[in-house]
PDB file of C-alpha atoms and ligand atoms in Angstrom:
ATOM      1  CA  MET A 272    -101.112 -40.712-225.262  1.00 58.00           C
ATOM      2  CA  SER A 273    -103.421 -41.602-228.073  1.00 52.00           C
ATOM      3  CA  SER A 274    -106.347 -40.038-229.893  1.00 49.00           C
ATOM      4  CA  SER A 275    -107.534 -40.074-233.432  1.00 46.00           C
ATOM      5  CA  LYS A 276    -108.003 -36.307-233.408  1.00 44.00           C
ATOM      6  CA  CYS A 277    -107.339 -34.169-230.380  1.00 50.00           C
ATOM      7  CA  THR A 278    -109.715 -31.241-230.002  1.00 71.00           C
ATOM      8  CA  LYS A 279    -108.281 -28.028-228.639  1.00 81.00           C
ATOM      9  CA  PHE A 280    -109.401 -27.921-225.039  1.00 91.00           C
ATOM     10  CA  ARG A 281    -110.013 -24.906-222.864  1.00 92.00           C
ATOM     11  CA  THR A 282    -107.659 -24.403-219.955  1.00 94.00           C
ATOM     12  CA  GLU A 283    -109.776 -21.898-217.975  1.00 94.00           C
ATOM     13  CA  PRO A 284    -111.946 -24.498-216.225  1.00 93.00           C
ATOM     14  CA  PHE A 285    -108.732 -25.858-214.675  1.00 94.00           C
ATOM     15  CA  GLU A 286    -107.442 -22.523-213.426  1.00 96.00           C
ATOM     16  CA  TYR A 287    -107.852 -23.285-209.757  1.00 98.00           C
ATOM     17  CA  ASN A 288    -106.328 -20.997-207.145  1.00 97.00           C
ATOM     18  CA  ALA A 289    -107.613 -22.625-203.960  1.00 98.00           C
ATOM     19  CA  ALA A 290    -108.043 -26.082-202.458  1.00 98.00           C
ATOM     20  CA  LEU A 291    -110.358 -27.227-199.701  1.00 98.00           C
ATOM     21  CA  VAL A 292    -108.656 -29.951-197.703  1.00 98.00           C
ATOM     22  CA  CYS A 293    -108.936 -31.685-194.343  1.00 98.00           C
ATOM     23  CA  ARG A 294    -106.163 -30.541-191.975  1.00 98.00           C
ATOM     24  CA  ASP A 295    -105.468 -34.085-190.780  1.00 98.00           C
ATOM     25  CA  VAL A 296    -106.879 -37.585-190.613  1.00 98.00           C
ATOM     26  CA  PRO A 297    -109.281 -38.254-187.690  1.00 98.00           C
ATOM     27  CA  ALA A 298    -108.196 -41.124-185.381  1.00 98.00           C
ATOM     28  CA  SER A 299    -111.588 -42.744-186.033  1.00 98.00           C
ATOM     29  CA  LEU A 300    -110.565 -43.412-189.635  1.00 98.00           C
ATOM     30  CA  ALA A 301    -108.460 -46.441-188.670  1.00 98.00           C
ATOM     31  CA  ALA A 302    -111.341 -48.430-187.202  1.00 97.00           C
ATOM     32  CA  HIS A 303    -114.414 -46.870-188.743  1.00 98.00           C
ATOM     33  CA  ALA A 304    -113.738 -45.462-192.212  1.00 98.00           C
ATOM     34  CA  LEU A 305    -115.714 -47.291-194.850  1.00 98.00           C
ATOM     35  CA  ARG A 306    -113.855 -49.827-196.959  1.00 98.00           C
ATOM     36  CA  ARG A 307    -115.020 -52.423-199.429  1.00 95.00           C
ATOM     37  CA  GLU A 308    -112.699 -55.045-198.012  1.00 95.00           C
ATOM     38  CA  TRP A 309    -111.536 -55.024-194.437  1.00 95.00           C
ATOM     39  CA  SER A 310    -107.905 -54.052-194.056  1.00 95.00           C
ATOM     40  CA  GLU A 311    -105.965 -52.844-191.010  1.00 97.00           C
ATOM     41  CA  VAL A 312    -104.870 -49.232-191.355  1.00 98.00           C
ATOM     42  CA  ASP A 313    -101.832 -47.620-189.727  1.00 98.00           C
ATOM     43  CA  LEU A 314    -103.125 -44.258-188.545  1.00 98.00           C
ATOM     44  CA  GLN A 315     -99.703 -42.620-188.373  1.00 98.00           C
ATOM     45  CA  VAL A 316     -98.959 -43.578-191.959  1.00 98.00           C
ATOM     46  CA  THR A 317    -102.294 -42.124-193.133  1.00 98.00           C
ATOM     47  CA  ARG A 318    -101.382 -38.914-191.282  1.00 98.00           C
ATOM     48  CA  ASP A 319     -97.981 -38.821-192.963  1.00 98.00           C
ATOM     49  CA  GLU A 320     -99.676 -39.350-196.315  1.00 98.00           C
ATOM     50  CA  GLN A 321    -102.072 -36.471-195.682  1.00 98.00           C
ATOM     51  CA  ALA A 322     -99.193 -34.224-194.539  1.00 98.00           C
ATOM     52  CA  GLY A 323     -97.342 -35.055-197.780  1.00 98.00           C
ATOM     53  CA  TYR A 324    -100.431 -34.196-199.785  1.00 98.00           C
ATOM     54  CA  LEU A 325    -100.828 -30.812-198.103  1.00 98.00           C
ATOM     55  CA  ALA A 326     -97.113 -30.124-198.651  1.00 97.00           C
ATOM     56  CA  ALA A 327     -97.532 -30.865-202.371  1.00 98.00           C
ATOM     57  CA  LEU A 328    -100.459 -28.458-202.651  1.00 97.00           C
ATOM     58  CA  ARG A 329     -98.415 -25.819-200.829  1.00 96.00           C
ATOM     59  CA  LYS A 330     -95.646 -26.343-203.388  1.00 96.00           C
ATOM     60  CA  VAL A 331     -98.008 -25.664-206.299  1.00 96.00           C
ATOM     61  CA  ASP A 332     -99.067 -22.502-204.502  1.00 91.00           C
ATOM     62  CA  VAL A 333    -102.825 -22.789-204.125  1.00 96.00           C
ATOM     63  CA  GLU A 334    -104.593 -21.039-201.265  1.00 96.00           C
ATOM     64  CA  PHE A 335    -105.822 -23.447-198.596  1.00 94.00           C
ATOM     65  CA  ALA A 336    -109.216 -23.644-196.972  1.00 98.00           C
ATOM     66  CA  VAL A 337    -109.137 -26.168-194.194  1.00 98.00           C
ATOM     67  CA  VAL A 338    -111.798 -28.315-192.638  1.00 98.00           C
ATOM     68  CA  GLU A 339    -110.844 -29.685-189.219  1.00 98.00           C
ATOM     69  CA  PRO A 340    -110.841 -33.485-188.831  1.00 98.00           C
ATOM     70  CA  ASN A 341    -114.014 -34.532-187.023  1.00 98.00           C
ATOM     71  CA  GLU A 342    -113.917 -37.809-185.052  1.00 98.00           C
ATOM     72  CA  GLU A 343    -117.647 -38.276-185.688  1.00 98.00           C
ATOM     73  CA  PHE A 344    -116.885 -38.524-189.405  1.00 98.00           C
ATOM     74  CA  PRO A 345    -114.229 -41.216-189.979  1.00 98.00           C
ATOM     75  CA  ASP A 346    -114.178 -40.553-193.750  1.00 98.00           C
ATOM     76  CA  CYS A 347    -113.998 -36.761-193.493  1.00 98.00           C
ATOM     77  CA  VAL A 348    -110.535 -36.572-195.069  1.00 98.00           C
ATOM     78  CA  PHE A 349    -112.211 -37.493-198.365  1.00 98.00           C
ATOM     79  CA  VAL A 350    -113.705 -34.041-198.888  1.00 98.00           C
ATOM     80  CA  GLU A 351    -114.208 -34.542-202.636  1.00 98.00           C
ATOM     81  CA  ASP A 352    -117.377 -36.537-202.026  1.00 98.00           C
ATOM     82  CA  CYS A 353    -119.133 -33.587-200.385  1.00 98.00           C
ATOM     83  CA  ALA A 354    -119.342 -31.063-203.221  1.00 99.00           C
ATOM     84  CA  VAL A 355    -118.926 -30.595-206.960  1.00 99.00           C
ATOM     85  CA  VAL A 356    -117.404 -27.204-207.693  1.00 98.00           C
ATOM     86  CA  VAL A 357    -117.047 -25.713-211.149  1.00 98.00           C
ATOM     87  CA  GLU A 358    -116.545 -22.073-212.107  1.00 97.00           C
ATOM     88  CA  GLY A 359    -117.824 -20.584-208.872  1.00 97.00           C
ATOM     89  CA  ARG A 360    -120.837 -22.888-208.437  1.00 98.00           C
ATOM     90  CA  ALA A 361    -120.788 -25.481-205.677  1.00 98.00           C
ATOM     91  CA  LEU A 362    -123.341 -28.249-205.659  1.00 99.00           C
ATOM     92  CA  ILE A 363    -123.496 -29.747-202.186  1.00 99.00           C
ATOM     93  CA  THR A 364    -123.840 -33.490-202.676  1.00 98.00           C
ATOM     94  CA  ARG A 365    -125.868 -36.074-200.812  1.00 98.00           C
ATOM     95  CA  PRO A 366    -123.361 -38.815-200.021  1.00 98.00           C
ATOM     96  CA  CYS A 367    -124.952 -42.248-200.114  1.00 97.00           C
ATOM     97  CA  ALA A 368    -123.389 -43.575-196.922  1.00 98.00           C
ATOM     98  CA  ALA A 369    -125.385 -42.576-193.843  1.00 97.00           C
ATOM     99  CA  SER A 370    -122.154 -42.093-191.861  1.00 98.00           C
ATOM    100  CA  ARG A 371    -121.062 -39.442-194.374  1.00 98.00           C
ATOM    101  CA  ARG A 372    -124.266 -37.414-194.798  1.00 98.00           C
ATOM    102  CA  LYS A 373    -123.420 -34.710-192.303  1.00 98.00           C
ATOM    103  CA  GLU A 374    -119.870 -34.161-193.557  1.00 98.00           C
ATOM    104  CA  VAL A 375    -121.355 -31.758-196.072  1.00 98.00           C
ATOM    105  CA  ASP A 376    -122.403 -29.174-193.467  1.00 98.00           C
ATOM    106  CA  GLU A 377    -118.938 -27.841-192.710  1.00 98.00           C
ATOM    107  CA  ILE A 378    -117.900 -28.144-196.364  1.00 98.00           C
ATOM    108  CA  ARG A 379    -120.896 -26.049-197.380  1.00 98.00           C
ATOM    109  CA  ARG A 380    -119.994 -23.353-194.826  1.00 98.00           C
ATOM    110  CA  ILE A 381    -116.376 -23.135-195.989  1.00 98.00           C
ATOM    111  CA  LEU A 382    -117.278 -23.071-199.680  1.00 98.00           C
ATOM    112  CA  ARG A 383    -119.819 -20.333-199.098  1.00 98.00           C
ATOM    113  CA  ASP A 384    -118.122 -18.162-196.470  1.00 98.00           C
ATOM    114  CA  ASP A 385    -114.373 -18.640-197.054  1.00 98.00           C
ATOM    115  CA  LEU A 386    -114.163 -19.546-200.726  1.00 98.00           C
ATOM    116  CA  ARG A 387    -117.137 -17.413-201.832  1.00 98.00           C
ATOM    117  CA  GLN A 388    -118.751 -20.009-204.055  1.00 98.00           C
ATOM    118  CA  LYS A 389    -122.438 -19.879-204.980  1.00 98.00           C
ATOM    119  CA  ILE A 390    -124.123 -22.795-203.233  1.00 98.00           C
ATOM    120  CA  TYR A 391    -126.606 -25.144-204.915  1.00 98.00           C
ATOM    121  CA  GLU A 392    -128.506 -27.845-203.040  1.00 98.00           C
ATOM    122  CA  ILE A 393    -130.009 -31.152-204.143  1.00 98.00           C
ATOM    123  CA  GLU A 394    -133.769 -30.969-203.754  1.00 97.00           C
ATOM    124  CA  ASP A 395    -134.720 -34.546-204.632  1.00 98.00           C
ATOM    125  CA  ALA A 396    -134.756 -36.507-201.360  1.00 97.00           C
ATOM    126  CA  ASP A 397    -134.177 -39.765-203.246  1.00 98.00           C
ATOM    127  CA  ALA A 398    -131.003 -38.567-204.950  1.00 98.00           C
ATOM    128  CA  THR A 399    -127.601 -39.799-203.864  1.00 98.00           C
ATOM    129  CA  LEU A 400    -124.422 -38.315-205.261  1.00 98.00           C
ATOM    130  CA  ASP A 401    -120.785 -38.797-204.182  1.00 98.00           C
ATOM    131  CA  GLY A 402    -118.280 -36.345-205.626  1.00 98.00           C
ATOM    132  CA  GLY A 403    -115.992 -39.285-206.401  1.00 98.00           C
ATOM    133  CA  ASP A 404    -118.461 -40.318-209.069  1.00 98.00           C
ATOM    134  CA  VAL A 405    -118.278 -36.979-210.853  1.00 98.00           C
ATOM    135  CA  LEU A 406    -115.666 -36.397-213.537  1.00 98.00           C
ATOM    136  CA  PHE A 407    -115.549 -32.864-214.927  1.00 98.00           C
ATOM    137  CA  THR A 408    -113.412 -32.827-218.046  1.00 97.00           C
ATOM    138  CA  GLY A 409    -113.400 -29.066-218.453  1.00 97.00           C
ATOM    139  CA  GLU A 410    -115.957 -29.442-221.268  1.00 96.00           C
ATOM    140  CA  GLU A 411    -118.621 -31.802-219.891  1.00 97.00           C
ATOM    141  CA  PHE A 412    -119.489 -34.027-216.950  1.00 98.00           C
ATOM    142  CA  PHE A 413    -119.529 -37.799-216.625  1.00 98.00           C
ATOM    143  CA  VAL A 414    -121.281 -39.326-213.639  1.00 98.00           C
ATOM    144  CA  GLY A 415    -120.739 -42.856-212.416  1.00 98.00           C
ATOM    145  CA  ILE A 416    -123.992 -44.599-211.674  1.00 98.00           C
ATOM    146  CA  SER A 417    -122.640 -46.762-208.926  1.00 98.00           C
ATOM    147  CA  LYS A 418    -123.465 -48.247-205.544  1.00 97.00           C
ATOM    148  CA  ARG A 419    -123.096 -44.678-204.217  1.00 98.00           C
ATOM    149  CA  THR A 420    -124.643 -42.468-206.912  1.00 98.00           C
ATOM    150  CA  ASN A 421    -128.029 -42.896-208.544  1.00 98.00           C
ATOM    151  CA  SER A 422    -129.648 -41.397-211.626  1.00 98.00           C
ATOM    152  CA  GLN A 423    -131.531 -38.846-209.506  1.00 98.00           C
ATOM    153  CA  GLY A 424    -128.120 -37.652-208.284  1.00 98.00           C
ATOM    154  CA  ALA A 425    -126.960 -37.317-211.892  1.00 98.00           C
ATOM    155  CA  MET A 426    -130.100 -35.309-212.672  1.00 98.00           C
ATOM    156  CA  ALA A 427    -129.419 -33.001-209.723  1.00 98.00           C
ATOM    157  CA  LEU A 428    -125.948 -32.391-211.143  1.00 98.00           C
ATOM    158  CA  ALA A 429    -127.390 -31.556-214.561  1.00 98.00           C
ATOM    159  CA  LYS A 430    -129.784 -29.097-212.958  1.00 98.00           C
ATOM    160  CA  ALA A 431    -127.003 -27.329-211.043  1.00 98.00           C
ATOM    161  CA  PHE A 432    -124.755 -27.029-214.111  1.00 98.00           C
ATOM    162  CA  PRO A 433    -127.103 -26.346-217.036  1.00 98.00           C
ATOM    163  CA  ASN A 434    -124.287 -25.075-219.258  1.00 96.00           C
ATOM    164  CA  TYR A 435    -122.617 -28.472-219.413  1.00 97.00           C
ATOM    165  CA  SER A 436    -123.775 -31.806-220.713  1.00 97.00           C
ATOM    166  CA  VAL A 437    -123.962 -34.597-218.130  1.00 98.00           C
ATOM    167  CA  SER A 438    -123.623 -38.232-219.227  1.00 98.00           C
ATOM    168  CA  SER A 439    -124.137 -41.241-217.004  1.00 98.00           C
ATOM    169  CA  ILE A 440    -121.604 -44.063-216.964  1.00 98.00           C
ATOM    170  CA  LYS A 441    -122.671 -47.389-215.515  1.00 98.00           C
ATOM    171  CA  ILE A 442    -120.121 -48.886-213.161  1.00 96.00           C
ATOM    172  CA  THR A 443    -120.390 -52.112-211.219  1.00 95.00           C
ATOM    173  CA  ASP A 444    -117.196 -53.096-209.409  1.00 93.00           C
ATOM    174  CA  GLN A 445    -115.284 -49.973-208.551  1.00 95.00           C
ATOM    175  CA  LEU A 446    -116.413 -47.737-205.699  1.00 97.00           C
ATOM    176  CA  HIS A 447    -116.528 -44.577-207.772  1.00 98.00           C
ATOM    177  CA  LEU A 448    -116.067 -43.498-211.377  1.00 98.00           C
ATOM    178  CA  LYS A 449    -112.874 -41.700-210.418  1.00 98.00           C
ATOM    179  CA  SER A 450    -111.498 -44.841-208.735  1.00 98.00           C
ATOM    180  CA  MET A 451    -110.251 -45.612-212.251  1.00 98.00           C
ATOM    181  CA  MET A 452    -109.935 -42.291-214.077  1.00 98.00           C
ATOM    182  CA  SER A 453    -109.317 -38.552-213.741  1.00 98.00           C
ATOM    183  CA  MET A 454    -108.136 -35.612-215.793  1.00 98.00           C
ATOM    184  CA  ALA A 455    -104.346 -35.418-216.088  1.00 98.00           C
ATOM    185  CA  GLY A 456    -104.596 -32.051-217.852  1.00 97.00           C
ATOM    186  CA  PRO A 457    -106.938 -30.205-220.230  1.00 96.00           C
ATOM    187  CA  GLY A 458    -108.228 -32.833-222.684  1.00 96.00           C
ATOM    188  CA  ILE A 459    -106.119 -35.618-221.126  1.00 97.00           C
ATOM    189  CA  LEU A 460    -108.144 -38.450-219.660  1.00 98.00           C
ATOM    190  CA  ALA A 461    -106.087 -40.748-217.435  1.00 98.00           C
ATOM    191  CA  ILE A 462    -107.711 -44.166-217.327  1.00 98.00           C
ATOM    192  CA  GLY A 463    -106.915 -47.611-215.930  1.00 98.00           C
ATOM    193  CA  ARG A 464    -106.673 -50.820-217.877  1.00 98.00           C
ATOM    194  CA  SER A 465    -109.103 -53.087-216.009  1.00 98.00           C
ATOM    195  CA  LYS A 466    -112.144 -54.570-217.721  1.00 97.00           C
ATOM    196  CA  GLU A 467    -114.344 -52.098-215.869  1.00 98.00           C
ATOM    197  CA  ALA A 468    -112.156 -49.115-216.813  1.00 98.00           C
ATOM    198  CA  LYS A 469    -112.279 -50.200-220.473  1.00 98.00           C
ATOM    199  CA  SER A 470    -116.072 -50.475-220.313  1.00 98.00           C
ATOM    200  CA  ALA A 471    -116.304 -46.998-218.744  1.00 98.00           C
ATOM    201  CA  LEU A 472    -114.034 -45.581-221.454  1.00 98.00           C
ATOM    202  CA  GLN A 473    -116.147 -47.135-224.162  1.00 97.00           C
ATOM    203  CA  GLN A 474    -119.261 -45.513-222.680  1.00 98.00           C
ATOM    204  CA  ILE A 475    -117.458 -42.173-222.475  1.00 97.00           C
ATOM    205  CA  LEU A 476    -116.331 -42.350-226.095  1.00 95.00           C
ATOM    206  CA  GLN A 477    -119.869 -43.200-227.209  1.00 96.00           C
ATOM    207  CA  LYS A 478    -121.477 -40.368-225.255  1.00 96.00           C
ATOM    208  CA  SER A 479    -118.840 -37.661-225.481  1.00 95.00           C
ATOM    209  CA  ASN A 480    -118.982 -34.553-227.572  1.00 81.00           C
ATOM    210  CA  PHE A 481    -115.182 -34.265-227.429  1.00 94.00           C
ATOM    211  CA  ASP A 482    -112.193 -36.239-228.474  1.00 93.00           C
ATOM    212  CA  TYR A 483    -109.963 -36.708-225.445  1.00 96.00           C
ATOM    213  CA  CYS A 484    -106.375 -37.880-225.447  1.00 96.00           C
ATOM    214  CA  THR A 485    -106.303 -41.002-223.316  1.00 97.00           C
ATOM    215  CA  LEU A 486    -103.440 -41.753-220.976  1.00 98.00           C
ATOM    216  CA  THR A 487    -103.724 -45.468-220.199  1.00 98.00           C
ATOM    217  CA  LEU A 488    -102.280 -46.595-216.888  1.00 98.00           C
ATOM    218  CA  PRO A 489    -101.629 -50.276-216.079  1.00 98.00           C
ATOM    219  CA  ASP A 490    -103.249 -49.769-212.643  1.00 98.00           C
ATOM    220  CA  ASP A 491    -106.733 -48.313-212.139  1.00 98.00           C
ATOM    221  CA  GLU A 492    -105.705 -46.724-208.824  1.00 98.00           C
ATOM    222  CA  ALA A 493    -102.879 -44.859-210.529  1.00 98.00           C
ATOM    223  CA  ALA A 494    -105.344 -43.316-212.987  1.00 98.00           C
ATOM    224  CA  ASN A 495    -106.620 -41.209-210.127  1.00 98.00           C
ATOM    225  CA  CYS A 496    -104.324 -38.178-210.234  1.00 98.00           C
ATOM    226  CA  VAL A 497    -104.678 -34.458-209.579  1.00 98.00           C
ATOM    227  CA  TYR A 498    -103.889 -31.809-212.186  1.00 98.00           C
ATOM    228  CA  VAL A 499    -103.497 -28.383-210.624  1.00 98.00           C
ATOM    229  CA  LYS A 500    -101.659 -25.249-211.741  1.00 96.00           C
ATOM    230  CA  GLY A 501     -99.777 -27.174-214.412  1.00 96.00           C
ATOM    231  CA  PHE A 502     -98.538 -29.763-211.894  1.00 98.00           C
ATOM    232  CA  LEU A 503     -99.559 -33.391-211.710  1.00 98.00           C
ATOM    233  CA  LEU A 504     -99.873 -35.163-208.361  1.00 98.00           C
ATOM    234  CA  HIS A 505     -99.686 -38.879-209.100  1.00 98.00           C
ATOM    235  CA  CYS A 506     -98.773 -42.321-207.741  1.00 98.00           C
ATOM    236  CA  THR A 507     -95.358 -43.260-206.381  1.00 98.00           C
ATOM    237  CA  LYS A 508     -92.880 -45.644-207.988  1.00 98.00           C
ATOM    238  CA  GLN A 509     -93.046 -47.930-204.922  1.00 98.00           C
ATOM    239  CA  GLU A 510     -96.813 -48.360-205.144  1.00 98.00           C
ATOM    240  CA  TYR A 511     -97.325 -48.694-208.897  1.00 98.00           C
ATOM    241  CA  PRO A 512     -93.973 -49.059-210.722  1.00 98.00           C
ATOM    242  CA  GLU A 513     -95.489 -49.725-214.148  1.00 98.00           C
ATOM    243  CA  SER A 514     -97.897 -46.801-213.977  1.00 98.00           C
ATOM    244  CA  TYR A 515     -95.157 -44.581-212.577  1.00 98.00           C
ATOM    245  CA  LYS A 516     -93.112 -45.343-215.666  1.00 98.00           C
ATOM    246  CA  VAL A 517     -95.951 -44.044-217.861  1.00 98.00           C
ATOM    247  CA  PHE A 518     -96.091 -40.753-215.934  1.00 98.00           C
ATOM    248  CA  GLU A 519     -92.300 -40.519-216.105  1.00 98.00           C
ATOM    249  CA  GLU A 520     -92.330 -40.997-219.875  1.00 98.00           C
ATOM    250  CA  LYS A 521     -95.184 -38.632-220.670  1.00 97.00           C
ATOM    251  CA  PHE A 522     -94.638 -35.683-218.318  1.00 98.00           C
ATOM    252  CA  PRO A 523     -91.545 -33.611-217.546  1.00 98.00           C
ATOM    253  CA  ASN A 524     -89.964 -34.184-214.142  1.00 98.00           C
ATOM    254  CA  ASP A 525     -90.543 -30.664-212.948  1.00 97.00           C
ATOM    255  CA  VAL A 526     -94.341 -30.901-213.196  1.00 98.00           C
ATOM    256  CA  ARG A 527     -94.686 -34.324-211.545  1.00 98.00           C
ATOM    257  CA  ILE A 528     -95.207 -34.736-207.812  1.00 98.00           C
ATOM    258  CA  PRO A 529     -95.462 -38.373-206.650  1.00 98.00           C
ATOM    259  CA  ILE A 530     -97.727 -38.727-203.608  1.00 98.00           C
ATOM    260  CA  PRO A 531     -97.878 -41.801-201.351  1.00 98.00           C
ATOM    261  CA  ASN A 532    -101.405 -43.121-200.933  1.00 98.00           C
ATOM    262  CA  SER A 533    -101.051 -46.816-200.052  1.00 97.00           C
ATOM    263  CA  GLU A 534    -102.512 -46.564-196.550  1.00 98.00           C
ATOM    264  CA  LEU A 535    -105.448 -44.323-197.475  1.00 98.00           C
ATOM    265  CA  HIS A 536    -106.089 -46.573-200.440  1.00 98.00           C
ATOM    266  CA  LYS A 537    -106.960 -49.309-197.919  1.00 98.00           C
ATOM    267  CA  VAL A 538    -110.060 -47.266-197.085  1.00 98.00           C
ATOM    268  CA  ASP A 539    -110.789 -46.663-200.774  1.00 97.00           C
ATOM    269  CA  GLY A 540    -109.262 -43.194-200.941  1.00 98.00           C
ATOM    270  CA  GLY A 541    -107.595 -41.939-204.107  1.00 98.00           C
ATOM    271  CA  LEU A 542    -105.644 -38.731-204.662  1.00 98.00           C
ATOM    272  CA  THR A 543    -108.592 -36.708-205.984  1.00 98.00           C
ATOM    273  CA  CYS A 544    -110.638 -37.681-202.906  1.00 98.00           C
ATOM    274  CA  ARG A 545    -108.555 -35.493-200.640  1.00 98.00           C
ATOM    275  CA  CYS A 546    -109.275 -32.047-202.054  1.00 98.00           C
ATOM    276  CA  ILE A 547    -111.884 -29.893-203.686  1.00 98.00           C
ATOM    277  CA  LEU A 548    -110.237 -27.514-206.170  1.00 98.00           C
ATOM    278  CA  VAL A 549    -111.845 -24.138-206.492  1.00 98.00           C
ATOM    279  CA  GLN A 550    -111.614 -20.886-208.439  1.00 98.00           C
ATOM    280  CA  LYS A 551    -111.892 -18.368-205.632  1.00 98.00           C
ATOM    281  CA  PRO A 552    -112.947 -14.918-206.814  1.00 96.00           C
ATOM    282  CA  PHE A 553    -110.368 -12.163-206.221  1.00 90.00           C
TER     283      PHE A 553
HETATM  284  N1  LIG B 840    -113.794 -44.604-197.483  1.00 95.83           N
HETATM  285  C1  LIG B 840    -114.323 -43.735-198.454  1.00 95.83           C
HETATM  286  C2  LIG B 840    -115.735 -44.064-198.733  1.00 95.83           C
HETATM  287  O1  LIG B 840    -116.086 -45.226-198.722  1.00 95.83           O
HETATM  288  O2  LIG B 840    -116.540 -43.196-198.933  1.00 95.83           O
END
């Protein structure tokens, strides 16, 4: 990991004790989930991947809140896009894709009633915001201005979280900002090595108030990992051997949990897409 000077980062924003997840993959995902390039999907393999993901979250001992798979919403396993949750506040997003708009209703109910988060809504009818475009570093937000998220969506985020700065990052090729980056720990920004990832990093470094350690992964997809309770859910050796090597070198074995994602990746799903991490009040 490299940084000219590494600021001391707060750990509290990452102290999650609950995860909102989809119990299983709906059968409709195979034929109808959105994907940038058409690819056949093996439903059973996606289900095995989701079961492995839930098992990993059980291992790290977070409480589960579960949304049932809904056949009307082929992308519903990707709960991350439906809300941005930080320190007890939950902004319900407005996903850009029409087929995903109503996914937020059940997510809102669970966040409010089961996880006791304070709900914020987007008022601007022209705003679009997918949670996959929102990177919370623990200190500030970055929002991908993408095919899915517009500047009105970024403004809605800033309004819901006035205590944090929100910077927009222009992206062109990737689906979401987090298709090529995520937080691998407090102050540790995991980032891919594509041209687009490098451009996003440059924008982040220009706009940021903080000096993050960057963990550069050879594969953009592998830069999407989940840091929770001191554990790191990341790519498998089979899928991304070079990136796996980086995780192996930088993190102790007992905090790393490799998670298969090759089938869900065919419908543009990364590891962060499959949960919303929450600090549930005691
Ligand atoms: N398949 C995930 C998405 O396009 O939103």
